């Protein structure tokens, strides 16, 4: 059996602080707001909070553009408030992960303001600078050092007049990439991480950590999209040549000095790479967030993630099963359907209309019964949905706004762009938490920084806590089941491949303990047939989202829309 570890047995809750709870009426969620809700988190049963960035930041990208790694943004409070918050968490047995954003800083970070002063400034080499390229005599070619596109539209290079050079920014132009080749950069980061550990944090979620090592020479990317100059350069910066070395150094200098939880955010990775990152013997991280299931509804094409379709269950089965199988006994999975960058899962993978409650519970069952550490993103536990604001002016996310601007420039119909935003935009997950059905959903007594979802009158925490059949109580049960049943944490996963769509069924087994998970991912009422070879003498329903007759024969039965059941077989 694999090693027992506390971080395998826990459930993590992600807080996006700007939208969680505003304590002082300025319309922005804050640390005092989190402190008010610590008992809520404890009752939910989660063991760890991942706190999205609360550091000083001009807030170009929701705080993922940091101008001081060792201080708190005044919108959120003070370091003294932070101390009260972490103490309150620890008193309740909740650990705290800080968000480590070190692929880039803000352009307002003092390192960058120094760096841009002159080519021989001691901080110049903290970032990635290149002179312009010669444009052809006939005006062909681009002056930018290469043709990489930014994740947030346009070129990944910004021209800086003062020193007549370009700097690299894989994200917004206010997020210059750090130069990890420079050992001084790395030692500054280790020092900063150790400082937070000395203040009692329990670990880190590491923003796009597999993008930190770029291929030398920064070559042009092949043209995969002929409608634009700016191309996808992932092969030159994802899982780059020195990544493992940098992570090993981080392990040596920081992570191995205590019992530090580490989860990397790693787009564009294979299971083999993740087995390497998360191997308990030779890897450096506990687990990572992979993105394959997040890309299931993307149609490869010009607008990247904005070209979308409805996901297909067979893709979810294939992808999930591969990650479950390939990492078994080799590494460890993070389990997530939701975070601050993704649309709301009930809208995306379930049904946010008639079957909102059933499908939210089904998705929770699917995720929490897998092997790995589950993540619950704020609001998921009450089945919050996507939002449709009438105009682009109501949106706040830099990625969304840049895409809108570029798409309009390219002549795409604004109505079509809004549909893409309604389906894939990050602000779907960033509307304020709906605490009650009062003004501004009980999030703030002022004017919120982004509008609340009008469905707060029916979908809110107060309602969920008053209804014993709510998604909220179902999540509490899922979280508790993981604590009580080692098979959920350590059991081997086995897809029941012969069970056809729209049903997703799998087994979990640990020694003689066996769980059977049956999920109907549709509004249909398909017939479930237990595959031959699975025998049992008794059965017990651990959890399900409909009333079930205890005597029902499960060799063959009809599932109701979005029905989920988990049986223990004897
Ligand atoms: C991933 C973060 O989750 C996202 O919110 C951010 O925009 C990018 N990394 C850049 O930091």
Coordinates of C-alpha atoms and ligand atoms in Angstrom, one line a residue:
X1 CA 0.0 0.0 0.0
X2 CA 1.2 3.5 -0.7
X3 CA 2.5 5.8 2.0
X4 CA 0.0 7.4 4.3
X5 CA 0.2 11.2 4.3
X6 CA -2.0 13.9 5.8
X7 CA -2.1 15.8 2.5
X8 CA -3.6 12.8 0.8
X9 CA -6.4 12.5 3.3
X10 CA -7.5 16.1 3.4
X11 CA -9.8 18.4 1.3
X12 CA -8.6 21.8 0.3
X13 CA -10.9 24.9 0.0
X14 CA -9.9 27.7 -2.3
X15 CA -10.6 31.3 -1.3
X16 CA -10.5 34.0 -3.9
X17 CA -10.4 36.8 -1.3
X18 CA -11.7 39.7 -3.4
X19 CA -15.0 37.9 -3.8
X20 CA -15.3 36.0 -0.5
X21 CA -16.6 38.3 2.2
X22 CA -16.3 42.1 2.6
X23 CA -16.1 43.1 6.3
X24 CA -15.8 46.9 5.9
X25 CA -18.2 47.9 3.2
X26 CA -15.7 49.0 0.6
X27 CA -17.1 46.4 -1.8
X28 CA -13.9 44.2 -1.8
X29 CA -13.6 41.0 0.1
X30 CA -10.9 41.1 2.8
X31 CA -9.0 39.1 5.5
X32 CA -11.4 40.2 8.3
X33 CA -14.2 38.8 6.1
X34 CA -12.4 35.5 6.0
X35 CA -12.0 35.6 9.7
X36 CA -15.7 36.1 10.1
X37 CA -16.3 32.9 8.1
X38 CA -13.7 30.5 9.7
X39 CA -16.4 28.6 11.6
X40 CA -18.2 28.1 8.3
X41 CA -15.1 26.5 6.8
X42 CA -14.6 24.4 9.9
X43 CA -18.2 23.1 9.7
X44 CA -17.7 22.2 6.1
X45 CA -15.0 19.9 7.2
X46 CA -12.1 21.1 5.0
X47 CA -8.6 20.7 6.3
X48 CA -6.7 23.3 4.2
X49 CA -7.3 26.7 2.7
X50 CA -5.6 27.8 -0.4
X51 CA -5.7 31.5 -0.4
X52 CA -5.4 33.2 -3.8
X53 CA -2.9 36.2 -3.7
X54 CA -3.4 38.8 -0.9
X55 CA 0.0 40.5 -1.5
X56 CA 0.5 44.1 -2.5
X57 CA -0.5 44.4 -6.1
X58 CA -1.8 46.9 -8.6
X59 CA -4.4 44.3 -9.3
X60 CA -4.1 44.1 -13.1
X61 CA -4.7 40.4 -12.9
X62 CA -6.6 39.8 -9.7
X63 CA -3.5 39.9 -7.5
X64 CA -1.5 37.5 -9.7
X65 CA 0.7 40.6 -10.4
X66 CA 2.6 41.1 -7.2
X67 CA 4.5 44.2 -6.3
X68 CA 5.6 43.1 -2.8
X69 CA 5.7 39.5 -1.8
X70 CA 6.0 40.2 1.9
X71 CA 3.2 42.6 2.5
X72 CA -0.6 42.5 2.3
X73 CA -2.6 44.6 -0.2
X74 CA -4.4 47.3 1.8
X75 CA -7.7 46.4 0.1
X76 CA -7.5 43.1 2.0
X77 CA -6.2 44.4 5.3
X78 CA -2.8 44.3 7.0
X79 CA -0.2 41.7 8.0
X80 CA -1.7 42.0 11.5
X81 CA -5.1 40.9 10.2
X82 CA -3.3 38.0 8.3
X83 CA -1.7 36.9 11.6
X84 CA -5.2 36.8 13.2
X85 CA -6.5 34.9 10.3
X86 CA -3.9 32.2 10.3
X87 CA -4.1 31.8 14.0
X88 CA -7.9 31.4 13.7
X89 CA -7.4 28.8 11.1
X90 CA -4.8 26.8 13.1
X91 CA -7.0 27.0 16.2
X92 CA -9.7 25.2 14.1
X93 CA -7.3 22.6 12.7
X94 CA -7.2 24.3 9.3
X95 CA -3.9 24.7 7.4
X96 CA -3.1 27.6 5.1
X97 CA -1.5 27.5 1.7
X98 CA -0.3 30.8 0.2
X99 CA -0.3 31.4 -3.5
X100 CA 3.2 31.5 -4.8
X101 CA 3.4 33.6 -8.0
X102 CA 7.0 33.6 -9.1
X103 CA 6.9 33.0 -12.9
X104 CA 6.5 36.8 -13.0
X105 CA 6.1 39.8 -10.8
X106 CA 4.1 43.0 -11.3
X107 CA 5.8 45.7 -13.4
X108 CA 5.4 47.8 -10.2
X109 CA 7.6 45.5 -8.2
X110 CA 10.8 47.4 -7.1
X111 CA 12.9 44.7 -8.9
X112 CA 11.3 45.7 -12.1
X113 CA 11.2 49.4 -11.6
X114 CA 15.0 49.1 -11.0
X115 CA 15.5 46.8 -13.9
X116 CA 13.9 49.1 -16.4
X117 CA 16.1 52.1 -15.3
X118 CA 19.1 51.1 -17.4
X119 CA 20.7 48.1 -19.1
X120 CA 23.4 47.9 -16.4
X121 CA 21.1 48.2 -13.4
X122 CA 21.9 45.3 -11.0
X123 CA 18.3 44.1 -11.3
X124 CA 18.2 44.2 -15.1
X125 CA 18.9 40.5 -15.3
X126 CA 16.1 39.6 -13.0
X127 CA 13.9 39.8 -16.1
X128 CA 14.1 38.7 -19.7
X129 CA 15.1 41.5 -22.0
X130 CA 15.9 41.4 -25.7
X131 CA 16.6 44.1 -28.3
X132 CA 14.3 44.5 -31.3
X133 CA 14.8 42.3 -34.3
X134 CA 15.7 43.8 -37.6
X135 CA 12.6 44.3 -39.7
X136 CA 13.1 43.3 -43.4
X137 CA 13.9 46.2 -45.9
X138 CA 10.4 45.8 -47.3
X139 CA 8.9 46.2 -43.9
X140 CA 8.3 42.4 -43.5
X141 CA 8.8 40.7 -40.2
X142 CA 8.2 41.9 -36.7
X143 CA 10.5 43.9 -34.4
X144 CA 9.4 41.8 -31.4
X145 CA 12.2 39.4 -30.3
X146 CA 10.0 36.5 -31.3
X147 CA 6.5 35.6 -32.3
X148 CA 5.2 34.2 -29.0
X149 CA 1.6 35.2 -28.1
X150 CA 0.7 36.1 -24.6
X151 CA -1.9 34.0 -22.7
X152 CA -3.9 37.3 -22.5
X153 CA -3.9 38.2 -26.2
X154 CA -1.3 40.0 -28.4
X155 CA 2.4 39.7 -28.3
X156 CA 4.3 38.3 -25.3
X157 CA 6.7 41.2 -25.6
X158 CA 6.4 44.8 -24.5
X159 CA 8.6 47.5 -25.8
X160 CA 10.3 49.7 -23.1
X161 CA 11.2 53.1 -24.5
X162 CA 13.7 54.1 -21.8
X163 CA 16.2 51.4 -22.7
X164 CA 15.0 50.6 -26.2
X165 CA 14.5 46.9 -25.5
X166 CA 11.6 44.5 -25.1
X167 CA 10.7 42.5 -22.0
X168 CA 8.9 39.1 -22.0
X169 CA 5.5 38.8 -20.4
X170 CA 3.7 35.5 -20.9
X171 CA 0.6 37.0 -19.2
X172 CA -0.4 40.7 -19.2
X173 CA 2.1 43.5 -20.0
X174 CA 2.0 44.3 -16.3
X175 CA 3.4 40.8 -15.5
X176 CA 7.0 40.7 -16.6
X177 CA 8.5 37.2 -16.5
X178 CA 11.3 36.6 -14.0
X179 CA 14.6 35.3 -15.3
X180 CA 15.1 32.0 -13.4
X181 CA 18.5 31.5 -15.0
X182 CA 19.7 34.2 -12.6
X183 CA 20.7 32.5 -9.3
X184 CA 20.0 35.7 -7.4
X185 CA 16.4 35.5 -8.5
X186 CA 16.1 32.0 -7.2
X187 CA 17.7 32.8 -3.9
X188 CA 15.4 35.8 -3.4
X189 CA 12.5 33.5 -3.9
X190 CA 13.7 30.8 -1.5
X191 CA 14.3 33.6 1.1
X192 CA 10.8 34.9 0.6
X193 CA 9.2 31.4 0.8
X194 CA 11.2 30.6 4.0
X195 CA 10.0 33.9 5.5
X196 CA 6.4 32.8 5.0
X197 CA 7.1 29.4 6.4
X198 CA 8.6 31.1 9.5
X199 CA 5.3 33.0 9.8
X200 CA 3.5 29.7 10.1
X201 CA 2.2 29.0 6.6
X202 CA 1.7 25.3 5.8
X203 CA 2.5 25.3 2.2
X204 CA 2.2 26.8 -1.3
X205 CA 0.1 26.6 -4.4
X206 CA 2.5 27.5 -7.1
X207 CA 1.2 29.5 -10.0
X208 CA 2.2 28.2 -13.5
X209 CA 5.3 26.7 -11.9
X210 CA 6.2 24.6 -15.0
X211 CA 6.7 27.8 -17.1
X212 CA 9.7 29.1 -15.2
X213 CA 12.4 27.6 -17.4
X214 CA 12.5 28.9 -21.0
X215 CA 14.4 27.3 -23.8
X216 CA 17.6 29.2 -24.5
X217 CA 17.5 31.4 -27.5
X218 CA 13.7 31.8 -27.2
X219 CA 13.1 30.6 -30.7
X220 CA 10.1 31.5 -32.8
X221 CA 7.1 29.3 -32.5
X222 CA 5.8 27.4 -35.5
X223 CA 2.7 29.1 -37.1
X224 CA -0.3 27.2 -36.0
X225 CA -2.8 30.1 -36.4
X226 CA -2.5 31.8 -39.7
X227 CA -5.0 34.5 -38.7
X228 CA -2.5 36.3 -36.4
X229 CA 1.2 37.1 -36.0
X230 CA 1.2 35.8 -32.4
X231 CA 1.7 32.1 -32.0
X232 CA 1.5 29.5 -29.3
X233 CA 5.1 29.1 -27.9
X234 CA 4.3 26.5 -25.2
X235 CA 6.9 24.1 -26.4
X236 CA 9.6 26.7 -25.5
X237 CA 8.5 27.5 -22.0
X238 CA 6.3 24.7 -20.6
X239 CA 8.4 22.0 -18.8
X240 CA 11.5 23.7 -20.0
X241 CA 15.1 22.4 -19.8
X242 CA 15.9 23.4 -16.3
X243 CA 12.5 23.0 -14.6
X244 CA 13.4 19.8 -12.7
X245 CA 16.7 21.3 -11.5
X246 CA 14.9 24.5 -10.3
X247 CA 12.3 22.5 -8.5
X248 CA 14.9 20.3 -6.9
X249 CA 16.7 23.4 -5.7
X250 CA 13.4 24.7 -4.2
X251 CA 13.0 21.4 -2.5
X252 CA 16.4 21.5 -1.0
X253 CA 16.3 25.2 0.0
X254 CA 12.7 25.4 1.2
X255 CA 10.3 22.5 0.9
X256 CA 12.3 19.8 2.6
X257 CA 12.9 21.9 5.7
X258 CA 9.5 21.1 7.1
X259 CA 6.3 19.3 6.4
X260 CA 5.4 21.7 3.6
X261 CA 2.4 21.1 1.4
X262 CA 3.1 21.9 -2.3
X263 CA 0.8 21.9 -5.2
X264 CA 2.0 23.2 -8.6
X265 CA -0.2 24.6 -11.3
X266 CA 1.1 23.0 -14.4
X267 CA -0.6 23.5 -17.8
X268 CA 0.5 21.2 -20.7
X269 CA 1.8 18.2 -18.8
X270 CA 1.7 14.5 -19.4
X271 CA 1.1 11.9 -16.7
X272 CA 4.7 10.8 -17.1
X273 CA 6.0 14.3 -16.4
X274 CA 3.7 14.6 -13.4
X275 CA 4.8 11.2 -12.1
X276 CA 8.3 12.7 -12.2
X277 CA 7.2 16.0 -10.4
X278 CA 5.3 14.2 -7.7
X279 CA 7.3 11.0 -7.1
X280 CA 7.7 10.7 -3.3
X281 CA 11.3 9.5 -3.7
X282 CA 12.6 11.7 -6.4
X283 CA 10.1 14.4 -7.1
X284 CA 9.8 17.9 -5.6
X285 CA 6.1 18.5 -5.3
X286 CA 3.2 16.7 -3.6
X287 CA 0.8 17.2 -6.5
X288 CA -0.1 19.4 -9.4
X289 CA -3.1 20.7 -11.2
X290 CA -3.2 19.3 -14.7
X291 CA -5.5 20.8 -17.3
X292 CA -6.6 18.0 -19.7
X293 CA -10.1 17.8 -18.4
X294 CA -10.3 21.6 -18.5
X295 CA -9.5 21.6 -22.2
X296 CA -12.1 19.0 -23.1
X297 CA -14.6 21.6 -24.2
X298 CA -12.1 23.6 -26.2
X299 CA -12.0 23.4 -30.0
X300 CA -8.4 23.9 -31.1
X301 CA -8.5 27.1 -33.2
X302 CA -7.7 30.7 -33.4
X303 CA -9.4 31.9 -30.2
X304 CA -7.9 29.2 -28.0
X305 CA -10.1 28.4 -25.0
X306 CA -12.8 30.8 -26.3
X307 CA -13.7 28.3 -29.1
X308 CA -15.8 25.9 -27.2
X309 CA -18.2 23.0 -27.4
X310 CA -20.1 21.0 -24.8
X311 CA -17.7 18.4 -23.2
X312 CA -18.2 14.8 -24.0
X313 CA -18.4 12.2 -21.3
X314 CA -16.2 9.7 -23.1
X315 CA -13.4 12.3 -23.0
X316 CA -13.9 12.8 -19.3
X317 CA -13.7 9.0 -18.7
X318 CA -10.7 8.6 -20.9
X319 CA -8.8 11.5 -19.3
X320 CA -9.8 10.8 -15.7
X321 CA -9.0 7.1 -16.0
X322 CA -5.6 7.8 -17.5
X323 CA -4.6 10.2 -14.7
X324 CA -6.0 7.8 -12.1
X325 CA -4.2 4.8 -13.6
X326 CA -0.9 6.4 -14.5
X327 CA -0.3 8.1 -11.2
X328 CA -1.3 5.1 -9.1
X329 CA 1.6 4.4 -6.7
X330 CA 3.8 6.7 -8.8
X331 CA 2.6 10.2 -7.9
X332 CA -0.5 11.9 -6.6
X333 CA -3.5 13.6 -8.2
X334 CA -5.1 17.0 -7.4
X335 CA -8.8 16.6 -8.1
X336 CA -10.6 19.8 -9.2
X337 CA -13.4 20.9 -11.5
X338 CA -13.3 24.5 -10.4
X339 CA -11.2 27.4 -9.5
X340 CA -11.0 31.2 -10.1
X341 CA -9.9 30.7 -13.7
X342 CA -12.7 28.4 -14.8
X343 CA -16.4 28.6 -15.3
X344 CA -18.7 27.2 -12.7
X345 CA -18.7 23.4 -12.9
X346 CA -22.5 23.0 -12.6
X347 CA -22.9 25.2 -15.6
X348 CA -20.1 23.6 -17.5
X349 CA -20.4 19.9 -16.8
X350 CA -23.9 19.7 -15.2
X351 CA -27.2 21.4 -15.7
X352 CA -27.6 24.8 -14.0
X353 CA -31.4 24.9 -14.7
X354 CA -33.8 22.2 -13.7
X355 CA -31.2 19.7 -12.3
X356 CA -28.8 22.2 -10.7
X357 CA -29.0 20.5 -7.3
X358 CA -28.8 17.0 -8.6
X359 CA -26.0 17.7 -11.1
X360 CA -23.9 19.7 -8.6
X361 CA -24.1 16.7 -6.2
X362 CA -23.3 14.3 -9.0
X363 CA -20.2 16.3 -9.9
X364 CA -19.1 16.4 -6.3
X365 CA -19.6 12.7 -6.0
X366 CA -17.5 12.1 -9.1
X367 CA -14.7 14.2 -7.9
X368 CA -14.6 13.2 -4.2
X369 CA -14.7 9.5 -4.9
X370 CA -11.5 9.6 -7.0
X371 CA -8.0 9.0 -5.8
X372 CA -6.2 12.3 -5.1
X373 CA -6.7 15.4 -3.0
X374 CA -10.0 17.2 -3.7
X375 CA -10.2 21.0 -4.1
X376 CA -13.5 22.8 -3.5
X377 CA -13.6 26.3 -4.9
X378 CA -15.6 28.9 -3.0
X379 CA -19.3 28.8 -3.9
X380 CA -19.0 25.3 -5.4
X381 CA -20.4 23.9 -2.2
X382 CA -23.7 25.7 -2.7
X383 CA -23.8 25.1 -6.5
X384 CA -23.1 28.7 -7.6
X385 CA -23.5 29.1 -11.4
X386 CA -22.1 31.1 -14.3
X387 CA -23.4 34.6 -14.8
X388 CA -24.5 36.6 -17.8
X389 CA -23.9 40.4 -17.5
X390 CA -25.5 42.5 -20.3
X391 CA -22.4 44.4 -21.3
X392 CA -18.7 44.0 -21.3
X393 CA -18.5 47.0 -19.0
X394 CA -19.7 44.8 -16.1
X395 CA -16.7 42.5 -16.6
X396 CA -13.4 42.9 -14.7
X397 CA -11.0 40.2 -15.8
X398 CA -8.0 41.3 -17.8
X399 CA -8.1 38.1 -19.9
X400 CA -11.7 38.6 -20.8
X401 CA -11.4 42.3 -21.5
X402 CA -8.3 41.8 -23.7
X403 CA -9.9 39.0 -25.6
X404 CA -13.0 41.1 -26.2
X405 CA -10.9 44.0 -27.5
X406 CA -8.9 41.8 -29.8
X407 CA -11.9 39.9 -31.1
X408 CA -13.8 43.1 -31.9
X409 CA -10.7 44.3 -33.8
X410 CA -10.7 41.1 -35.8
X411 CA -14.3 41.8 -36.7
X412 CA -15.9 39.0 -34.7
X413 CA -19.6 39.6 -33.9
X414 CA -19.8 41.1 -30.3
X415 CA -22.8 38.9 -29.6
X416 CA -20.7 35.8 -30.4
X417 CA -18.0 37.1 -28.1
X418 CA -20.4 37.6 -25.2
X419 CA -21.5 34.0 -25.7
X420 CA -17.9 32.9 -25.3
X421 CA -17.6 35.0 -22.2
X422 CA -20.8 33.6 -20.7
X423 CA -19.4 30.1 -21.2
X424 CA -15.7 30.3 -20.6
X425 CA -14.9 33.7 -18.9
X426 CA -13.1 33.7 -15.6
X427 CA -15.5 36.2 -14.0
X428 CA -18.1 33.4 -13.9
X429 CA -16.1 32.2 -10.9
X430 CA -15.4 35.6 -9.5
X431 CA -18.8 37.0 -8.6
X432 CA -19.2 37.5 -4.9
X433 CA -20.1 34.6 -2.7
X434 CA -23.8 34.5 -2.1
X435 CA -24.2 34.4 1.6
X436 CA -27.9 35.2 1.8
X437 CA -30.8 36.7 -0.2
X438 CA -30.3 40.2 1.2
X439 CA -28.8 43.2 -0.6
X440 CA -25.6 42.3 -2.5
X441 CA -26.1 38.7 -1.3
X442 CA -24.8 39.5 2.1
X443 CA -21.3 39.9 0.6
X444 CA -20.9 43.6 1.3
X445 CA -22.8 46.5 2.7
X446 CA -21.4 48.7 0.0
X447 CA -21.1 48.4 -3.8
X448 CA -19.3 45.2 -4.8
X449 CA -16.3 45.5 -7.1
X450 CA -18.1 43.1 -9.5
X451 CA -21.8 42.6 -9.6
X452 CA -23.4 39.8 -7.7
X453 CA -25.2 37.0 -9.7
X454 CA -28.9 37.9 -9.7
X455 CA -29.7 34.3 -8.8
X456 CA -28.5 35.0 -5.2
X457 CA -32.1 35.4 -4.2
X458 CA -32.5 31.6 -4.5
X459 CA -28.9 30.3 -4.4
X460 CA -27.1 31.3 -1.2
X461 CA -25.5 29.9 1.9
X462 CA -28.3 30.7 4.2
X463 CA -30.8 28.8 2.0
X464 CA -28.3 25.9 1.8
X465 CA -27.9 25.7 5.6
X466 CA -31.6 25.7 6.1
X467 CA -32.2 22.8 3.7
X468 CA -31.0 19.4 4.9
X469 CA -31.1 18.2 1.2
X470 CA -28.9 21.0 0.0
X471 CA -25.7 20.7 -2.0
X472 CA -23.9 22.2 1.0
X473 CA -24.9 19.3 3.3
X474 CA -24.1 16.8 0.6
X475 CA -20.5 18.3 0.3
X476 CA -20.2 18.1 4.1
X477 CA -21.0 14.4 3.8
X478 CA -18.6 13.8 0.9
X479 CA -15.8 15.5 2.9
X480 CA -16.6 13.4 6.0
X481 CA -16.8 10.2 4.1
X482 CA -13.2 10.7 2.9
X483 CA -12.1 11.0 6.6
X484 CA -13.9 7.8 7.6
X485 CA -13.0 5.6 4.6
X486 CA -9.4 4.9 3.7
X487 CA -10.6 3.2 0.5
X488 CA -11.6 6.6 -0.8
X489 CA -8.1 8.0 -0.2
X490 CA -5.9 5.0 -1.0
X491 CA -8.1 2.5 -2.9
X492 CA -7.3 1.6 -6.5
X493 CA -9.5 3.0 -9.2
X494 CA -11.0 0.8 -11.8
X495 CA -13.2 2.2 -14.6
X496 CA -16.2 0.0 -15.5
X497 CA -15.5 0.4 -19.2
X498 CA -18.3 -1.8 -20.3
X499 CA -20.9 0.6 -18.8
X500 CA -21.8 2.8 -21.7
X501 CA -22.5 6.6 -21.8
X502 CA -24.3 8.5 -20.3
X503 CA -23.3 6.5 -17.2
X504 CA -19.8 6.8 -15.7
X505 CA -19.2 3.9 -13.3
X506 CA -16.0 3.0 -11.4
X507 CA -14.8 0.9 -8.5
X508 CA -12.4 1.7 -5.8
X509 CA -10.7 -1.1 -3.9
X510 CA -8.5 -1.3 -0.9
X511 CA -7.8 -4.8 0.5
X512 CA -11.3 -6.3 0.9
X513 CA -13.1 -3.0 0.9
X514 CA -14.8 -2.2 -2.4
X515 CA -16.8 0.9 -3.4
X516 CA -19.0 1.1 -6.5
X517 CA -19.6 4.6 -7.9
X518 CA -22.4 5.0 -10.4
X519 CA -23.0 8.4 -12.1
X520 CA -25.6 9.4 -14.7
X521 CA -24.2 12.4 -16.5
X522 CA -27.4 13.3 -18.2
X523 CA -31.1 14.2 -18.0
X524 CA -32.0 10.8 -19.5
X525 CA -33.0 7.7 -17.5
X526 CA -30.5 5.1 -18.6
X527 CA -30.5 1.5 -17.5
X528 CA -27.5 0.5 -15.3
X529 CA -26.3 -3.1 -15.6
X530 CA -23.7 -4.3 -13.2
X531 CA -20.8 -5.8 -15.3
X532 CA -20.3 -9.5 -15.0
X533 CA -17.6 -10.6 -12.6
X534 CA -18.5 -8.1 -9.9
X535 CA -20.2 -10.2 -7.2
X536 CA -21.3 -9.2 -3.8
X537 CA -23.2 -10.7 -0.9
X538 CA -24.3 -7.4 0.6
X539 CA -24.4 -3.7 -0.3
X540 CA -24.7 -0.5 1.6
X541 CA -25.4 3.0 0.1
X542 CA -22.7 5.4 1.4
X543 CA -24.1 8.4 -0.4
X544 CA -26.5 9.3 -3.2
X545 CA -28.5 12.2 -4.5
X546 CA -31.9 10.7 -4.6
X547 CA -33.9 8.6 -2.2
X548 CA -33.1 4.9 -2.7
X549 CA -34.9 1.8 -1.7
X550 CA -32.4 -0.2 0.4
X551 CA -33.7 -3.5 -1.1
X552 CA -33.3 -2.4 -4.7
X553 CA -31.5 -5.0 -6.9
X554 CA -28.5 -3.2 -8.3
X555 CA -27.7 -5.8 -10.9
X556 CA -30.0 -3.8 -13.1
X557 CA -31.9 -0.6 -12.4
X558 CA -32.9 2.7 -14.0
X559 CA -31.0 5.8 -13.0
X560 CA -32.8 9.1 -12.6
X561 CA -31.5 12.4 -14.2
X562 CA -28.0 13.2 -12.9
X563 CA -28.4 10.4 -10.3
X564 CA -25.2 9.5 -8.3
X565 CA -24.8 6.5 -6.0
X566 CA -21.9 5.1 -4.1
X567 CA -22.2 1.6 -2.7
X568 CA -20.0 -0.3 -0.4
X569 CA -20.1 -3.9 -1.6
X570 CA -19.6 -6.8 0.8
Ligands
LIG1 C1 -2.7 31.2 -13.2 C2 -3.6 31.9 -12.3 O1 -4.5 31.0 -11.7 C3 -4.3 32.9 -13.1 O2 -5.4 33.5 -12.4 C4 -3.3 34.0 -13.5 O3 -3.9 34.9 -14.4 C5 -2.1 33.3 -14.3 N1 -1.7 32.1 -13.7 C6 -1.0 34.3 -14.3 O4 -0.5 34.5 -13.0

